[in-house]
Amino acid sequence: GDSVTQMEGPVTLSEEAFLTINCTYTATGYPSLFWYVQYPGEGLQLLLKATKADDKGSNKGFEATYRKETTSFHLEKGSVQVSDSAVYFCALSISGGYNKLIFGAGTRLAVHP
Amino acid sequence: DAGITQSPRYKITETGRQVTLMCHQTWSHSYMFWYRQDLGHGLRLIYYSAAADITDKGEVSDGYVVSRSKTENFPLTLESATRSQTSVYFCASSGWASGTTDTQYFGPGTRLTVL
């Protein structure tokens, strides 16, 4: 079945460091891909998305490119801030029907000054 | 205020009791979802709904019941709570009122503890 695998955390970085969180997926159709972020004590909120191969989603300095050939959607940011500390979830949805989301396990990011 | 709300935010109950978690959204979204979040599992889908009176089971639906008599409400009931249902529960919605149906908007969550 469809699934999402993302790198285990926690990821600990110093402020202004480069961030990569790996995400790969398995899907039988043509999924849309998402990164959601969860700040402490809050619900999830959409960070960025891409709906077809080679699309790049971007928001708040974060980027991810939909790579069909490697079935990947890695999240990157050039210079992280303390305020980026959160849990990041990669997810996919298959178009049509309910657009149900399938989530990865989440990666906790801690950024220190 | 517009948005998606959940109540209660925290709940402690005992094994065997019935518990209902509430979810309310003000966007008139057609689709609504319930997830549970457990360490190491990410979010797993419990139930989903395409419209009032249309619901279907997700990945982990055993022990849960839902109803959707009105578009804006989607309550989740644990018929007889068990310790394994201790979790954080998130409600989400999506719909054309937000311009696309593929983006889900999440509530703040309900932390449920079953003793």
Short mmCIF file of C-alpha atoms in Angstrom, two decimals:
data_model
loop_
_atom_site.label_atom_id
_atom_site.label_comp_id
_atom_site.label_asym_id
_atom_site.label_seq_id
_atom_site.Cartn_x
_atom_site.Cartn_y
_atom_site.Cartn_z
CA GLY A 1 0.00 0.00 0.00
CA ASP A 2 0.88 3.67 -0.07
CA SER A 3 3.36 4.83 2.53
CA VAL A 4 5.74 7.61 3.55
CA THR A 5 9.15 7.17 5.16
CA GLN A 6 11.02 10.06 6.69
CA MET A 7 14.29 10.28 8.56
CA GLU A 8 14.19 9.66 12.25
CA GLY A 9 14.92 12.44 14.64
CA PRO A 10 15.58 14.28 16.62
CA VAL A 11 17.62 16.56 14.43
CA THR A 12 19.62 19.06 16.45
CA LEU A 13 21.17 22.08 14.73
CA SER A 14 22.72 25.38 15.61
CA GLU A 15 21.06 28.57 14.43
CA GLU A 16 21.89 29.45 10.80
CA ALA A 17 22.81 25.85 9.94
CA PHE A 18 21.54 24.12 6.78
CA LEU A 19 18.62 21.75 7.23
CA THR A 20 17.68 18.66 5.26
CA ILE A 21 14.93 16.25 6.31
CA ASN A 22 14.63 13.29 4.00
CA CYS A 23 11.28 11.93 2.85
CA THR A 24 10.56 9.10 0.41
CA TYR A 25 7.23 7.67 -0.60
CA THR A 26 5.56 4.64 -2.15
CA ALA A 27 2.37 5.19 -4.09
CA THR A 28 0.47 3.40 -6.82
CA GLY A 29 -1.08 6.54 -8.30
CA TYR A 30 0.10 10.11 -8.80
CA PRO A 31 0.15 11.64 -5.35
CA SER A 32 0.35 15.20 -4.18
CA LEU A 33 3.08 15.65 -1.58
CA PHE A 34 3.04 17.81 1.53
CA TRP A 35 5.11 18.98 4.43
CA TYR A 36 3.19 19.85 7.56
CA VAL A 37 4.70 21.43 10.67
CA GLN A 38 3.57 21.05 14.28
CA TYR A 39 4.75 23.61 16.81
CA PRO A 40 4.68 22.62 20.49
CA GLY A 41 1.15 22.29 21.84
CA GLU A 42 -0.49 23.03 18.50
CA GLY A 43 -2.15 21.22 15.63
CA LEU A 44 -0.52 20.63 12.27
CA GLN A 45 -0.34 23.37 9.69
CA LEU A 46 0.59 23.14 6.05
CA LEU A 47 4.13 24.27 5.34
CA LEU A 48 4.34 23.58 1.61
CA LYS A 49 3.09 21.24 -1.07
CA ALA A 50 3.73 20.04 -4.61
CA THR A 51 1.12 18.44 -6.82
CA LYS A 52 3.13 17.00 -9.72
CA ALA A 53 6.60 15.80 -10.63
CA ASP A 54 9.37 18.44 -10.68
CA ASP A 55 7.19 20.98 -8.86
CA LYS A 56 8.95 22.88 -6.08
CA GLY A 57 6.99 23.91 -3.03
CA SER A 58 8.33 26.76 -0.91
CA ASN A 59 7.29 28.76 2.14
CA LYS A 60 9.06 30.65 4.95
CA GLY A 61 12.47 29.80 3.48
CA PHE A 62 11.71 26.07 3.32
CA GLU A 63 11.78 24.25 -0.02
CA ALA A 64 11.04 20.76 -1.30
CA THR A 65 11.08 19.38 -4.84
CA TYR A 66 8.85 16.54 -6.04
CA ARG A 67 11.25 13.96 -7.50
CA LYS A 68 9.33 11.19 -9.20
CA GLU A 69 12.44 9.33 -10.35
CA THR A 70 13.67 8.92 -6.77
CA THR A 71 10.19 9.03 -5.17
CA SER A 72 11.44 11.72 -2.79
CA PHE A 73 10.33 15.06 -1.37
CA HIS A 74 13.18 16.20 0.87
CA LEU A 75 12.69 19.33 2.96
CA GLU A 76 15.49 21.92 2.99
CA LYS A 77 16.20 25.30 4.52
CA GLY A 78 19.38 27.26 4.07
CA SER A 79 19.55 28.90 7.49
CA VAL A 80 17.39 27.67 10.36
CA GLN A 81 16.24 29.78 13.28
CA VAL A 82 15.33 28.86 16.83
CA SER A 83 11.70 29.52 15.91
CA ASP A 84 11.85 26.63 13.40
CA SER A 85 12.02 24.13 16.25
CA ALA A 86 9.02 21.86 15.69
CA VAL A 87 7.98 18.45 14.41
CA TYR A 88 7.86 18.11 10.62
CA PHE A 89 5.63 15.61 8.87
CA CYS A 90 5.87 14.49 5.27
CA ALA A 91 2.59 13.31 3.77
CA LEU A 92 1.00 12.22 0.51
CA SER A 93 -2.51 12.19 -0.84
CA ILE A 94 -3.91 10.42 -3.83
CA SER A 95 -6.07 12.69 -5.93
CA GLY A 96 -9.74 11.96 -6.25
CA GLY A 97 -12.16 10.77 -3.65
CA TYR A 98 -11.45 12.11 -0.21
CA ASN A 99 -7.81 13.20 -0.66
CA LYS A 100 -6.92 11.24 2.43
CA LEU A 101 -3.47 11.97 3.81
CA ILE A 102 -0.88 9.33 4.62
CA PHE A 103 1.74 10.65 7.03
CA GLY A 104 5.30 9.77 7.84
CA ALA A 105 6.26 9.29 11.48
CA GLY A 106 7.48 12.87 11.88
CA THR A 107 10.92 14.36 12.51
CA ARG A 108 11.57 16.55 15.51
CA LEU A 109 13.87 19.51 14.85
CA ALA A 110 15.58 21.36 17.70
CA VAL A 111 17.50 24.52 16.85
CA HIS A 112 19.84 25.99 19.46
CA PRO A 113 21.16 29.57 19.56
CA ASP B 1 -13.96 33.14 15.04
CA ALA B 2 -13.59 31.21 11.83
CA GLY B 3 -11.59 28.02 11.94
CA ILE B 4 -11.66 24.54 13.32
CA THR B 5 -12.08 23.91 17.01
CA GLN B 6 -11.95 20.83 19.20
CA SER B 7 -13.32 20.20 22.65
CA PRO B 8 -12.35 19.32 25.22
CA ARG B 9 -8.64 20.07 24.86
CA TYR B 10 -7.77 17.65 27.65
CA LYS B 11 -9.73 14.69 28.95
CA ILE B 12 -9.02 12.02 31.53
CA THR B 13 -11.36 9.06 31.70
CA GLU B 14 -11.47 5.52 32.97
CA THR B 15 -11.43 2.23 31.12
CA GLY B 16 -14.89 1.23 29.93
CA ARG B 17 -16.42 4.70 29.89
CA GLN B 18 -17.89 6.29 26.79
CA VAL B 19 -16.17 9.47 25.65
CA THR B 20 -17.12 11.90 22.89
CA LEU B 21 -14.66 14.31 21.33
CA MET B 22 -16.13 17.26 19.50
CA CYS B 23 -14.99 18.94 16.30
CA HIS B 24 -16.51 22.06 14.74
CA GLN B 25 -15.45 23.95 11.60
CA THR B 26 -16.77 27.23 10.23
CA TRP B 27 -15.54 27.01 6.63
CA SER B 28 -18.38 24.83 5.32
CA HIS B 29 -15.76 22.31 4.25
CA SER B 30 -17.24 19.12 2.83
CA TYR B 31 -14.50 16.78 4.03
CA MET B 32 -13.67 16.08 7.63
CA PHE B 33 -11.20 13.69 9.22
CA TRP B 34 -10.20 12.27 12.57
CA TYR B 35 -6.61 11.22 13.29
CA ARG B 36 -4.77 9.95 16.30
CA GLN B 37 -1.16 10.85 16.95
CA ASP B 38 1.10 8.43 18.75
CA LEU B 39 4.87 8.56 19.15
CA GLY B 40 6.60 6.74 16.32
CA HIS B 41 3.44 6.42 14.22
CA GLY B 42 2.85 9.92 12.98
CA LEU B 43 -0.85 10.51 12.42
CA ARG B 44 -3.16 7.65 11.61
CA LEU B 45 -6.62 8.07 10.11
CA ILE B 46 -9.53 6.89 12.22
CA TYR B 47 -12.60 8.02 10.24
CA TYR B 48 -13.40 10.41 7.45
CA SER B 49 -16.46 12.01 5.94
CA ALA B 50 -17.28 13.52 2.55
CA ALA B 51 -20.49 15.27 3.61
CA ALA B 52 -23.27 15.14 6.16
CA ASP B 53 -24.38 11.54 6.71
CA ILE B 54 -21.49 10.12 4.63
CA THR B 55 -18.72 8.56 6.69
CA ASP B 56 -16.18 5.79 6.23
CA LYS B 57 -13.57 3.91 8.22
CA GLY B 58 -9.90 4.72 8.17
CA GLU B 59 -6.85 2.71 9.12
CA VAL B 60 -7.54 2.41 12.86
CA SER B 61 -11.32 2.59 13.31
CA ASP B 62 -11.92 -0.28 15.77
CA GLY B 63 -13.49 0.98 18.99
CA TYR B 64 -14.54 4.33 17.52
CA VAL B 65 -17.82 5.64 16.15
CA VAL B 66 -18.56 8.88 14.29
CA SER B 67 -21.61 10.77 13.14
CA ARG B 68 -22.11 13.77 10.92
CA SER B 69 -25.64 15.12 11.03
CA LYS B 70 -24.48 18.67 10.18
CA THR B 71 -21.71 19.72 7.79
CA GLU B 72 -19.86 21.72 10.45
CA ASN B 73 -19.72 19.07 13.19
CA PHE B 74 -17.95 15.72 13.28
CA PRO B 75 -17.97 14.14 16.77
CA LEU B 76 -15.86 11.09 17.54
CA THR B 77 -17.08 8.64 20.19
CA LEU B 78 -15.08 6.01 22.00
CA GLU B 79 -17.79 3.53 22.90
CA SER B 80 -15.87 1.82 25.72
CA ALA B 81 -12.50 3.45 26.28
CA THR B 82 -9.37 1.33 26.59
CA ARG B 83 -5.85 2.28 27.69
CA SER B 84 -4.61 1.76 24.14
CA GLN B 85 -6.80 4.68 23.11
CA THR B 86 -4.71 7.09 25.16
CA SER B 87 -3.49 9.46 22.49
CA VAL B 88 -3.73 12.93 21.01
CA TYR B 89 -6.68 13.25 18.64
CA PHE B 90 -6.77 15.70 15.76
CA CYS B 91 -9.70 16.73 13.66
CA ALA B 92 -9.13 18.17 10.19
CA SER B 93 -11.21 19.51 7.34
CA SER B 94 -10.80 20.35 3.68
CA GLY B 95 -13.01 21.69 0.96
CA TRP B 96 -13.48 23.97 -2.04
CA ALA B 97 -14.27 26.91 0.21
CA SER B 98 -10.50 27.11 0.76
CA GLY B 99 -9.75 26.90 -2.97
CA THR B 100 -8.61 23.29 -3.04
CA THR B 101 -9.66 20.03 -1.48
CA ASP B 102 -6.15 18.59 -1.15
CA THR B 103 -5.06 20.77 1.78
CA GLN B 104 -6.33 19.79 5.20
CA TYR B 105 -6.69 22.26 8.07
CA PHE B 106 -6.17 20.89 11.54
CA GLY B 107 -7.69 21.64 14.90
CA PRO B 108 -5.54 22.12 18.02
CA GLY B 109 -6.03 18.56 19.22
CA THR B 110 -7.52 16.78 22.23
CA ARG B 111 -5.19 14.98 24.61
CA LEU B 112 -7.05 11.94 25.95
CA THR B 113 -5.80 9.81 28.82
CA VAL B 114 -7.55 6.54 29.66
CA LEU B 115 -6.73 5.22 33.13
#
